[in-house]
PDB file of C-alpha atoms in Angstrom:
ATOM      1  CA  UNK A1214     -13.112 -19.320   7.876  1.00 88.00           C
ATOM      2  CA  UNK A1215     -11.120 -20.968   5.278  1.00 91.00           C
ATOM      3  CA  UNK A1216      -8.677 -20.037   2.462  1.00 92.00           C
ATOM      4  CA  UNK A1217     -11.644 -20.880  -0.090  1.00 90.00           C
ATOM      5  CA  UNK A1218     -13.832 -18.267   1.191  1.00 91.00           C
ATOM      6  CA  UNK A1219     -11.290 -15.513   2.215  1.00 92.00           C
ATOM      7  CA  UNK A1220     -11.720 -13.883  -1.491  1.00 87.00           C
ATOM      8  CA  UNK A1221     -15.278 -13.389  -0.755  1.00 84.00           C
ATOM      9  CA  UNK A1222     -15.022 -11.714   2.314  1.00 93.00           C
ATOM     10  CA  UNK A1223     -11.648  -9.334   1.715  1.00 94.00           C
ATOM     11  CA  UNK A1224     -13.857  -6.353   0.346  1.00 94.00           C
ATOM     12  CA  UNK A1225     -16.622  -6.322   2.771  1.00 96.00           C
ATOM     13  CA  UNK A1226     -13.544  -6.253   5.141  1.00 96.00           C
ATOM     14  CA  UNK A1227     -11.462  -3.755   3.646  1.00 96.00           C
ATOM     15  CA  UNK A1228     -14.755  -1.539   3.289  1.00 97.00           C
ATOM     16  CA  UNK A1229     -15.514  -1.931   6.839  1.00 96.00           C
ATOM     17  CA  UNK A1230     -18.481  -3.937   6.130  1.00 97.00           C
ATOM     18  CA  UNK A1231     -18.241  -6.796   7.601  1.00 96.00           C
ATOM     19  CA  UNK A1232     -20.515  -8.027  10.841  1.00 95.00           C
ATOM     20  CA  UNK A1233     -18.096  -7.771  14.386  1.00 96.00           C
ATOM     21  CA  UNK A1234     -18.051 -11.842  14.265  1.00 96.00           C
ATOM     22  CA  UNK A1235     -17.148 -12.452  10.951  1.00 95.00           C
ATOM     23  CA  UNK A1236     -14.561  -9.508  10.694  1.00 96.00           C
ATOM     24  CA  UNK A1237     -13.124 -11.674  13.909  1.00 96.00           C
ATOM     25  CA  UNK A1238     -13.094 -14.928  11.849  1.00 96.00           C
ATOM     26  CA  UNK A1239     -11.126 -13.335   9.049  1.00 96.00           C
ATOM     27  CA  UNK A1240      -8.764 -11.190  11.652  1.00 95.00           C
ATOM     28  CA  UNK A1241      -7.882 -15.148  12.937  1.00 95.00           C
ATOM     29  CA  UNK A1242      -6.931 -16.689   9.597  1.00 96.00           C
ATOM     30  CA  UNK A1243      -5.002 -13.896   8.003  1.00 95.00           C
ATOM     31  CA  UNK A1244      -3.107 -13.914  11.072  1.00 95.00           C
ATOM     32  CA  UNK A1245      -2.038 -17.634  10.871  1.00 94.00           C
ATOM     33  CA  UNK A1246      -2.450 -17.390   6.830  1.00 95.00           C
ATOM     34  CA  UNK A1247       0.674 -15.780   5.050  1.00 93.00           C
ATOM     35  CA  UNK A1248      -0.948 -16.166   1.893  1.00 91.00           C
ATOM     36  CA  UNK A1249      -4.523 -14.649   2.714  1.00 93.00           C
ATOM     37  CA  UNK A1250      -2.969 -12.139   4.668  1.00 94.00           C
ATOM     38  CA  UNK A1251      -1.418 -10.655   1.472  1.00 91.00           C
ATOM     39  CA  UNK A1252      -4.199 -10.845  -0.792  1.00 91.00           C
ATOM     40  CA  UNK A1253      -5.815  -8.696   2.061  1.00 94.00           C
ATOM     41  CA  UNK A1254      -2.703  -6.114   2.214  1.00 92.00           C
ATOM     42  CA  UNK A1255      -2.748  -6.030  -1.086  1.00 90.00           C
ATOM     43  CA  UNK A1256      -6.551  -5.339  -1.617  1.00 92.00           C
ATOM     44  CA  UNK A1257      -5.979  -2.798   0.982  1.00 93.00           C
ATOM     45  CA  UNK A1258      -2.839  -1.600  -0.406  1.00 91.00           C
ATOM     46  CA  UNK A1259      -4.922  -0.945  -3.999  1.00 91.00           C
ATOM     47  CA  UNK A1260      -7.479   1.059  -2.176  1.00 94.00           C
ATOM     48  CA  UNK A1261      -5.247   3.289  -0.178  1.00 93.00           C
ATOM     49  CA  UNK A1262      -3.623   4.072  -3.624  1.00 91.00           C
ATOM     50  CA  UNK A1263      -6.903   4.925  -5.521  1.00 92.00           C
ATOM     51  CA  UNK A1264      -7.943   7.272  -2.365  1.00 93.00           C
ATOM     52  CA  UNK A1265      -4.786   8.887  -2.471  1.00 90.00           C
ATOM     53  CA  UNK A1266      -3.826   9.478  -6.019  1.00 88.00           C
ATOM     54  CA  UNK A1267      -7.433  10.775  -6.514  1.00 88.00           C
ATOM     55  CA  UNK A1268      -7.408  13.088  -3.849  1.00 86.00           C
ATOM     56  CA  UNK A1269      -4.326  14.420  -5.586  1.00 85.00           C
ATOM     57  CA  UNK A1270      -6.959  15.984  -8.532  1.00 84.00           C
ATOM     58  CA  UNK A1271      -9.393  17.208  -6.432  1.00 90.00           C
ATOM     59  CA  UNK A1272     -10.951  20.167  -7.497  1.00 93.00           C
ATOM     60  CA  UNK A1273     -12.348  22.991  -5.235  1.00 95.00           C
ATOM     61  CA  UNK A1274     -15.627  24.402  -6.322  1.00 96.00           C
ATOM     62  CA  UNK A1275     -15.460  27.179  -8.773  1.00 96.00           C
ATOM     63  CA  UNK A1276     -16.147  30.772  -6.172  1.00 96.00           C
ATOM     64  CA  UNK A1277     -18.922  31.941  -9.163  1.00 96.00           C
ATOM     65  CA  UNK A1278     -20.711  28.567  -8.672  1.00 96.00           C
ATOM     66  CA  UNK A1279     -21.197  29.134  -4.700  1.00 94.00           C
ATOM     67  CA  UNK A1280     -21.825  32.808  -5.396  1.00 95.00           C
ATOM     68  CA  UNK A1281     -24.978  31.737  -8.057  1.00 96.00           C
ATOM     69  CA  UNK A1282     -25.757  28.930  -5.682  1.00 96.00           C
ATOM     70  CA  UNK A1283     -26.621  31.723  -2.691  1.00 94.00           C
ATOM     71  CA  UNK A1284     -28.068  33.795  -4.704  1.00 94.00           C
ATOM     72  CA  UNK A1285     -30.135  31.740  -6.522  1.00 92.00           C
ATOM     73  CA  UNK A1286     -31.609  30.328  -2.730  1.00 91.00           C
ATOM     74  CA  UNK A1287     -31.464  33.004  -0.271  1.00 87.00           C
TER      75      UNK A1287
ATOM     76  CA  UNK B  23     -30.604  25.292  17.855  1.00 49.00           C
ATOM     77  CA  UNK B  24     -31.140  21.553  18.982  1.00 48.00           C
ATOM     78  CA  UNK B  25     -30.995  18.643  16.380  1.00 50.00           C
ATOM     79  CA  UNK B  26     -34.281  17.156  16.539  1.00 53.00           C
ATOM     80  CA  UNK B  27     -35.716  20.436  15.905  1.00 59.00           C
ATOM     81  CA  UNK B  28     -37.761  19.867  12.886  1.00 66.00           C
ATOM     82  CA  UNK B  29     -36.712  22.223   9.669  1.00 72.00           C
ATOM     83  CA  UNK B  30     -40.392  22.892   9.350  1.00 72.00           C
ATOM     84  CA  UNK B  31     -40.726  25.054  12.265  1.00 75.00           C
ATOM     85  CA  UNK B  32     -37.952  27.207  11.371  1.00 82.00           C
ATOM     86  CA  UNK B  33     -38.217  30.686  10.447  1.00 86.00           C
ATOM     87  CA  UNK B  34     -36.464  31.668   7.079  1.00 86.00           C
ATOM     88  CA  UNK B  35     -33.629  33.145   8.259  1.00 90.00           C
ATOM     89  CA  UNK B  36     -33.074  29.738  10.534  1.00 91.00           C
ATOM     90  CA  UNK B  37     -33.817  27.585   7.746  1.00 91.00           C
ATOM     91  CA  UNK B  38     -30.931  29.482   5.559  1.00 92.00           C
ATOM     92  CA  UNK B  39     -28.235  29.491   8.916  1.00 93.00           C
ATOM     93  CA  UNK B  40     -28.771  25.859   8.830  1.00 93.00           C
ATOM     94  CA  UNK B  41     -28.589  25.090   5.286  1.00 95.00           C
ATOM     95  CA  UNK B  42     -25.017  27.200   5.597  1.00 94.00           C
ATOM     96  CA  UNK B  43     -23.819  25.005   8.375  1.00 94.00           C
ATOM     97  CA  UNK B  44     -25.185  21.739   6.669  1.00 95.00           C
ATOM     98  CA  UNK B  45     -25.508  21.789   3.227  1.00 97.00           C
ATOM     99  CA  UNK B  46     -23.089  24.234   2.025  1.00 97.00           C
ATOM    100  CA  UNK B  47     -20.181  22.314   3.264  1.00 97.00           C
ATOM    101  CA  UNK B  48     -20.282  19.475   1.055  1.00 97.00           C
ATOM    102  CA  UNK B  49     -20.033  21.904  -2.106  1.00 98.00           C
ATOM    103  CA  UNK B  50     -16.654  20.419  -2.583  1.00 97.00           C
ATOM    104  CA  UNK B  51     -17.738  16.756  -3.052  1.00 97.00           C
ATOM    105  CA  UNK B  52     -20.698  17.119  -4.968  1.00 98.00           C
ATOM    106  CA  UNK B  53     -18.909  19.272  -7.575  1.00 97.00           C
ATOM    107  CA  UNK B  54     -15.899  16.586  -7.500  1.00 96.00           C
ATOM    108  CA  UNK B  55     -18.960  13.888  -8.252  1.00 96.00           C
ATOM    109  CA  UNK B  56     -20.531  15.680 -10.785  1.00 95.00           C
ATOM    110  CA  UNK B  57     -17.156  15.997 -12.628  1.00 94.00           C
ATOM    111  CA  UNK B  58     -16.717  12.670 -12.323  1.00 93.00           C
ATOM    112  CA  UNK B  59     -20.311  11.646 -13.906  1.00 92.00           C
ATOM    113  CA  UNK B  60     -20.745  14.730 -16.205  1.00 86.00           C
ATOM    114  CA  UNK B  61     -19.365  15.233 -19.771  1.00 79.00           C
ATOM    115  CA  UNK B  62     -18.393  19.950 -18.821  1.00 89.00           C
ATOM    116  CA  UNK B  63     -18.081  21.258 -16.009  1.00 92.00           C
ATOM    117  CA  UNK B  64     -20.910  23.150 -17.317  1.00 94.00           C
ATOM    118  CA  UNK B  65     -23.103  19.969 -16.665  1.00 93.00           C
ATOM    119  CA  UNK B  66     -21.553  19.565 -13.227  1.00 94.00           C
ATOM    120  CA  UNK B  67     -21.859  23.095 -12.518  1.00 96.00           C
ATOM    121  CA  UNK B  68     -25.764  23.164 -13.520  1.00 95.00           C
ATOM    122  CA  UNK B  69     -26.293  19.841 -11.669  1.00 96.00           C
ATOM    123  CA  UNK B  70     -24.442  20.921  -8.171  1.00 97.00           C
ATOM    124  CA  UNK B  71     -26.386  24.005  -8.628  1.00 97.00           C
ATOM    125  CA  UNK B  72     -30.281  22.064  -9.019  1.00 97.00           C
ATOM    126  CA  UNK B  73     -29.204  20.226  -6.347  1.00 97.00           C
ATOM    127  CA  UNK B  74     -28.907  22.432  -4.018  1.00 98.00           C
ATOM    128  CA  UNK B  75     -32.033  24.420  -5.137  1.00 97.00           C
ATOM    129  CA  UNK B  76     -34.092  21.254  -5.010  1.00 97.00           C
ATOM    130  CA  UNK B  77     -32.364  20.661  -1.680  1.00 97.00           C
ATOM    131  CA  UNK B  78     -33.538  24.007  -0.260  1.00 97.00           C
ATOM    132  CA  UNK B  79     -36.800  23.648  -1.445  1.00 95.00           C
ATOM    133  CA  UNK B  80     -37.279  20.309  -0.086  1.00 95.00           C
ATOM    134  CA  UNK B  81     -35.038  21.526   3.434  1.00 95.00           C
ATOM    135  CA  UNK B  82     -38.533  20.373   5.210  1.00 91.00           C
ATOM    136  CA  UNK B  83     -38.215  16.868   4.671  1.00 92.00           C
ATOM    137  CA  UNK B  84     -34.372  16.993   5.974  1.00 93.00           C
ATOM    138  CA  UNK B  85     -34.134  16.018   9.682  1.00 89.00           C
ATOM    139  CA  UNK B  86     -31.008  17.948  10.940  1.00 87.00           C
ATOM    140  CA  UNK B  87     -28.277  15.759  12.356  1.00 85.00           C
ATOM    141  CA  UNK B  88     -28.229  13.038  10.082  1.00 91.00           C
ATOM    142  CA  UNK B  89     -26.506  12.727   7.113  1.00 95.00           C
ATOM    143  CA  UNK B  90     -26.820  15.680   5.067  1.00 97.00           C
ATOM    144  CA  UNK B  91     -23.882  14.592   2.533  1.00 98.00           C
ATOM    145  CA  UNK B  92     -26.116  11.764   1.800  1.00 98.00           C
ATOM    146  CA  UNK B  93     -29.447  13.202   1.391  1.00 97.00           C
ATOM    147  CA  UNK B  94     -27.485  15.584  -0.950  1.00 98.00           C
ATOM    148  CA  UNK B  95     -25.659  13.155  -3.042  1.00 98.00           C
ATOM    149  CA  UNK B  96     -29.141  11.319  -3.291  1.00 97.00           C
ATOM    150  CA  UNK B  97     -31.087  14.570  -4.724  1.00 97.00           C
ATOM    151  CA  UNK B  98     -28.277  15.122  -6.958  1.00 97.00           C
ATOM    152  CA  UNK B  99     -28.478  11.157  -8.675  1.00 96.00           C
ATOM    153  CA  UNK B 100     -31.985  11.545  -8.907  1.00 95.00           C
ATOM    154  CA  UNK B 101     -31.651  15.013 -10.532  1.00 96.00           C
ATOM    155  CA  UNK B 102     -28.907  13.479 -12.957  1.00 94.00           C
ATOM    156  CA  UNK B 103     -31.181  10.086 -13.003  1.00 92.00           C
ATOM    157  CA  UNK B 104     -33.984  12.377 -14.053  1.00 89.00           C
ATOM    158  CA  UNK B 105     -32.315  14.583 -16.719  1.00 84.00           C
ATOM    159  CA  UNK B 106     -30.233  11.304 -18.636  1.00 71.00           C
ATOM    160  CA  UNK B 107     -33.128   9.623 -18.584  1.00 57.00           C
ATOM    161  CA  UNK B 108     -33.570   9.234 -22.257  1.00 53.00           C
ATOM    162  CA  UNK B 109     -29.658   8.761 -22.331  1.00 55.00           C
ATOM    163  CA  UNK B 110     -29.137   6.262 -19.774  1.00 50.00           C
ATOM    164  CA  UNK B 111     -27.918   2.714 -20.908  1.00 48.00           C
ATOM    165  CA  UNK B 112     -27.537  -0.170 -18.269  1.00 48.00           C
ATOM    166  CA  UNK B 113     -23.956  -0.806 -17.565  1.00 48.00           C
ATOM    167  CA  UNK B 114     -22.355  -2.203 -20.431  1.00 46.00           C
ATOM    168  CA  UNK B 115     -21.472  -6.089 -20.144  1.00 45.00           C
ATOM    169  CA  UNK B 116     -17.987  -6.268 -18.673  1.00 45.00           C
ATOM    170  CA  UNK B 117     -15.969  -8.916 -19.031  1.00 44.00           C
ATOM    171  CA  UNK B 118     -13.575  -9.105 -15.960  1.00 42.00           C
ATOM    172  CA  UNK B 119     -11.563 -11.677 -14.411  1.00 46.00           C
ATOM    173  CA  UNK B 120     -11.947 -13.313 -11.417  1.00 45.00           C
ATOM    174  CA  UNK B 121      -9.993 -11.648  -8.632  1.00 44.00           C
ATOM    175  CA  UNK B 122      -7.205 -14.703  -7.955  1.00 47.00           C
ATOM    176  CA  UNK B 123      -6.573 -14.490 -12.029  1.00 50.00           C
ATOM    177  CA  UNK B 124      -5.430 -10.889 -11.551  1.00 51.00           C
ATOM    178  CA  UNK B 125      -3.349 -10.684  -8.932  1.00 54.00           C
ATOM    179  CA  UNK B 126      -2.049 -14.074  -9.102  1.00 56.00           C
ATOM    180  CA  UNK B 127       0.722 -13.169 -10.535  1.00 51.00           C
ATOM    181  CA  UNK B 128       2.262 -11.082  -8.089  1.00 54.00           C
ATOM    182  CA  UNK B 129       1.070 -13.544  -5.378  1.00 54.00           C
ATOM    183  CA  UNK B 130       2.991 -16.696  -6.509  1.00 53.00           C
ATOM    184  CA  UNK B 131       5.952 -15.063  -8.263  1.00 50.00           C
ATOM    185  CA  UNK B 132       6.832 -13.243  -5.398  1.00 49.00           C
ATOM    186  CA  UNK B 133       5.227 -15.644  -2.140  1.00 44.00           C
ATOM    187  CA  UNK B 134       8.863 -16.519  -1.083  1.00 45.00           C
ATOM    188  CA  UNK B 135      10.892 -13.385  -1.973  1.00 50.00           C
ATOM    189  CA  UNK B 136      12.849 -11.896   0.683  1.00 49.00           C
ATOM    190  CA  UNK B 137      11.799  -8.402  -0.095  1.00 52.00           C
ATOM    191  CA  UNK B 138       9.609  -7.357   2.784  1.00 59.00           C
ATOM    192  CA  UNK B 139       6.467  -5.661   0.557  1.00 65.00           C
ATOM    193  CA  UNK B 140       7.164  -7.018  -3.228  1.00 64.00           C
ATOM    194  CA  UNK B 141       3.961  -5.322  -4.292  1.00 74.00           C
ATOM    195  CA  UNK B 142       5.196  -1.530  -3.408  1.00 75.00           C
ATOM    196  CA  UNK B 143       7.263  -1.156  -6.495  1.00 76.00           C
ATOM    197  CA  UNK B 144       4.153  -1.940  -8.428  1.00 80.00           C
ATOM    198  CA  UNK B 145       1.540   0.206  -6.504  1.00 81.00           C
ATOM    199  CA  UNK B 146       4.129   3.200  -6.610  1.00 80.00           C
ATOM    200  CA  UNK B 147       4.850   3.100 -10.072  1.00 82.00           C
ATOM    201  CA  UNK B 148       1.088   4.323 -10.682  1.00 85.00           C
ATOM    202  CA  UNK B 149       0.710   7.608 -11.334  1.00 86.00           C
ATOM    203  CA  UNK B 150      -2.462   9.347 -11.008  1.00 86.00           C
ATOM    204  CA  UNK B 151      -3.342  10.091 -14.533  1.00 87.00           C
ATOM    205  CA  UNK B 152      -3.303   6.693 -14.728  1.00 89.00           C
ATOM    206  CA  UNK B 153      -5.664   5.920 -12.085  1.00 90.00           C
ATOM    207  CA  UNK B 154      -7.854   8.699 -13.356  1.00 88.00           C
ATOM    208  CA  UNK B 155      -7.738   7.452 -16.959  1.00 90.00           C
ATOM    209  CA  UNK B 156      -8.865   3.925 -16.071  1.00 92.00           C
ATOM    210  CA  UNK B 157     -11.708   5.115 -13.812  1.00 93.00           C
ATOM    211  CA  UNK B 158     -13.404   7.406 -16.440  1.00 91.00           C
ATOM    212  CA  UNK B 159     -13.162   4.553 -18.410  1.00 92.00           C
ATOM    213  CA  UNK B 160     -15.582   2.431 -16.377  1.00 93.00           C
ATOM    214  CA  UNK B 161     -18.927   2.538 -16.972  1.00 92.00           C
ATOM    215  CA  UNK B 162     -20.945   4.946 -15.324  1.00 92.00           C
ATOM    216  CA  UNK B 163     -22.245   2.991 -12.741  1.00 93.00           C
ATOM    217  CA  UNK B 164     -19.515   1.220 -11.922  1.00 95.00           C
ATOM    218  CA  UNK B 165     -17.681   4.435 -11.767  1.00 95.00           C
ATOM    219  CA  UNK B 166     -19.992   5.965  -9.870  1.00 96.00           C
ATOM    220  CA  UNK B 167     -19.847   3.695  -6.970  1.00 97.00           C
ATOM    221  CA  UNK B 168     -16.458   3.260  -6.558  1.00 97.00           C
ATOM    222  CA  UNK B 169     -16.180   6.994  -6.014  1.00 96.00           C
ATOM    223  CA  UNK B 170     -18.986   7.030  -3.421  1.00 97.00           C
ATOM    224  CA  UNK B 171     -17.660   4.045  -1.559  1.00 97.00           C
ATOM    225  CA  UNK B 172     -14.174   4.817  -1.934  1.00 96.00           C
ATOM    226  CA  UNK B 173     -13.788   8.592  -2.211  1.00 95.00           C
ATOM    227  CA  UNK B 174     -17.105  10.286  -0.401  1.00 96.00           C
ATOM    228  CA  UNK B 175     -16.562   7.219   2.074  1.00 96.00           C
ATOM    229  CA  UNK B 176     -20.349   6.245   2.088  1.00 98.00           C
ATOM    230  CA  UNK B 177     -21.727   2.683   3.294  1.00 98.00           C
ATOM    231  CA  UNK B 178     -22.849   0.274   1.304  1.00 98.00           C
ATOM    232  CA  UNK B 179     -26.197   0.935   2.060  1.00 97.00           C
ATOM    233  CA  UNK B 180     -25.924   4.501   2.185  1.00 98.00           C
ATOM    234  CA  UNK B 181     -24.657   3.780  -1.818  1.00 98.00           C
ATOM    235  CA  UNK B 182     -27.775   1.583  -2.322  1.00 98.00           C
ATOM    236  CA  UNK B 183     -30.195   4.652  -1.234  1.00 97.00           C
ATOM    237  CA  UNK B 184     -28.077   6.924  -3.532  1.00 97.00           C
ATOM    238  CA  UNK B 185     -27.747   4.994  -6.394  1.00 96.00           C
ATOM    239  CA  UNK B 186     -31.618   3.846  -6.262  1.00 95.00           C
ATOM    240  CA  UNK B 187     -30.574   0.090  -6.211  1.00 95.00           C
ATOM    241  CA  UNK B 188     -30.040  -3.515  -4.137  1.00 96.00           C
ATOM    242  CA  UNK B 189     -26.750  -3.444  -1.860  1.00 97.00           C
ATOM    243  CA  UNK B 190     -26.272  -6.462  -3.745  1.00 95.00           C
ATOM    244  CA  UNK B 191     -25.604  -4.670  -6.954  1.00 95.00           C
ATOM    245  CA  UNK B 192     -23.448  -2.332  -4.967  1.00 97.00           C
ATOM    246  CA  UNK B 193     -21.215  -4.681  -3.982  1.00 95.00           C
ATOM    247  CA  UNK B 194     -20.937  -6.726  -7.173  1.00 94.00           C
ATOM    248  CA  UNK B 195     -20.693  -2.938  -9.229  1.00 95.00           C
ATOM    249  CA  UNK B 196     -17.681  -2.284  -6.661  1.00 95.00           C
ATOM    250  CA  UNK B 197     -16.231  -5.438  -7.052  1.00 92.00           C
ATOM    251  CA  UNK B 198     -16.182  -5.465 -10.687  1.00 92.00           C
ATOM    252  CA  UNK B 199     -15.039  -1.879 -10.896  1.00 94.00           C
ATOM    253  CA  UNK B 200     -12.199  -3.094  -8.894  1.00 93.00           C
ATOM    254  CA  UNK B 201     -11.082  -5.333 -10.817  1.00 91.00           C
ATOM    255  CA  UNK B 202     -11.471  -4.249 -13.932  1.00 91.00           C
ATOM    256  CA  UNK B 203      -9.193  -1.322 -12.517  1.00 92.00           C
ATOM    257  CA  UNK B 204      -6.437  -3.466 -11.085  1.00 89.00           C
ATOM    258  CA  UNK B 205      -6.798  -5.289 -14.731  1.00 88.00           C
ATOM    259  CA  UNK B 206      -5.955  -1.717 -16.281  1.00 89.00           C
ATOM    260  CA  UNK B 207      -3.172  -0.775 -14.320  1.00 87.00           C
ATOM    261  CA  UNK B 208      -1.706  -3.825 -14.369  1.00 85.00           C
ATOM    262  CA  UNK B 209      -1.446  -3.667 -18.115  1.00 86.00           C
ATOM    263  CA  UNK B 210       0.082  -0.182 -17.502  1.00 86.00           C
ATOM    264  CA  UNK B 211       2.573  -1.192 -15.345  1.00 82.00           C
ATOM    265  CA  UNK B 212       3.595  -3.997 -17.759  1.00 82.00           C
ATOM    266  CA  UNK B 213       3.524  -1.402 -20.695  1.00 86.00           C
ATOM    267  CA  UNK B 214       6.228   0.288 -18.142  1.00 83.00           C
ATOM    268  CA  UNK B 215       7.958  -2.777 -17.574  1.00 79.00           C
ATOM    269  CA  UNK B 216       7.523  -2.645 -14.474  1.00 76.00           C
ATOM    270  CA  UNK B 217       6.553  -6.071 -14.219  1.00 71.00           C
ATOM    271  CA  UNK B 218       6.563  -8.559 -17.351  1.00 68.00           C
ATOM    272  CA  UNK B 219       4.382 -10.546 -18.948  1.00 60.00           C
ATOM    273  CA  UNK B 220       6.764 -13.332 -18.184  1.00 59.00           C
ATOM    274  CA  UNK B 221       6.001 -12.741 -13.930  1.00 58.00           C
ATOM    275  CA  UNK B 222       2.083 -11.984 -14.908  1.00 56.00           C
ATOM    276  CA  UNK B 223       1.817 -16.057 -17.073  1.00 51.00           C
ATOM    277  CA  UNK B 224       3.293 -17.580 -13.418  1.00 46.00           C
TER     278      UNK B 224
END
């Protein structure tokens, strides 16, 4: 794996969705590659922040809408 | 009672104990979802709620010990698919940049700074309003998968069966949500002057 086709590759990686041999390949460049290895912290970097800044205005149900929910079913 | 135990050959009061133990418990992120896609919380309310009716109903056709969050989150799109039909564009043309164009300017100005992580100061400096803003911005779709992928932590494919579409259009929705994100936030953080236009021409 080259520089040229790191881009393509960094979100199937950060998403976990790259195949074992491929995920290798990248793994192998980024270590040797200053450059690609940043555009993959950073890509990871963005993630992490929209995970945890999101999280930070989640909502918990309302307790009426679970109540209608059972009683509605059961 | 053992997993492969089919949901048909439960009695009723089995059939509700497992629905507690597996459907129930994803209450949370279904409601979060249908915030996130729904004008009220009266729409997301309503829609959490036919979900899990239709979910009960159709409890047969669940096989316990596999995903439940996703067979959930799928009955809910298709309820939501169903009920927008009449209202449901195709995701507006985006224009977006390519990835390199984005972030480029971080990347060269600050390749050969001593700081040890230049990009913190900008990553920190978001707040989550922010973040919140530009996602309900995106269009629906777009939206909608980066939440499953990167929120409800769902595969790509698992996205695909959800969403009623190619992985390919999963990936290239995420992608473009992405960027069209960083885009946003970048202009927010220059707004802040946290970085200038000067360091984003580079």
């Amino acid at each position: 794996m080259n520089c040229q086709e790191i881009p393509k590759y960094i979100q199937l990686y950060i998403d976990g969705e790259l195949q074992e041999t491929e995920k290798q390949q990248l793994a192998e460049h980024i270590e040797c590659c200053p450059r690609c290895h940043r555009l993959v912290r950073i890509e990871r970097q963005f993630k992490m922040i929209i995970i945890q800044k999101t999280r930070t205005i989640r909502v918990q149900a309302p307790a009426r809408l679970k109540r209608r929910i059972r009683t509605v079913i059961f | 009672m053992a997993d492969d135990q089919k949901t048909t050959e439960l009695s009723e009061k089995e059939k509700q104990q497992l629905f507690e133990e597996e459907a129930l418990p994803h209450l949370n992120a279904l409601y979060n979802y249908a915030l996130s896609i729904n004008s009220s919380k009266q729409d997301a309310e309503d829609l959490v709620q036919d979900t899990f009716l239709r979910a009960y109903r159709f409890f047969h056709q669940y096989t316990p010990g596999t995903n439940c969050k996703a067979w959930l989150f799928t009955i809910l799109r298709n309820l939501y698919n169903t009920r927008y039909k009449n209202y449901k564009k195709k995701p507006g043309k985006v224009h977006y940049d390519d990835y390199e164009e984005i972030y480029d300017f971080i990347i060269e100005s600050d390749l050969d700074s001593s700081i040890e992580d230049p990009e913190q100061e900008f990553f920190h400096s978001i707040l989550p309003e922010e973040i919140i803003d530009a996602i309900n911005e995106l269009p629906e779709e777009f939206r909608s998968v980066l939440l499953l992928a990167d929120i409800e932590d769902f595969s790509y494919k698992e996205i695909a069966e959800i969403m009623d579409c190619p992985i390919g259009t999963v990936m290239s929705r995420l992608h473009r949500a992405r960027n069209i994100l960083k885009k946003k936030l970048v202009d927010y953080a220059e707004e802040k002057g946290v970085i200038t236009a000067e360091s984003r021409q580079k």
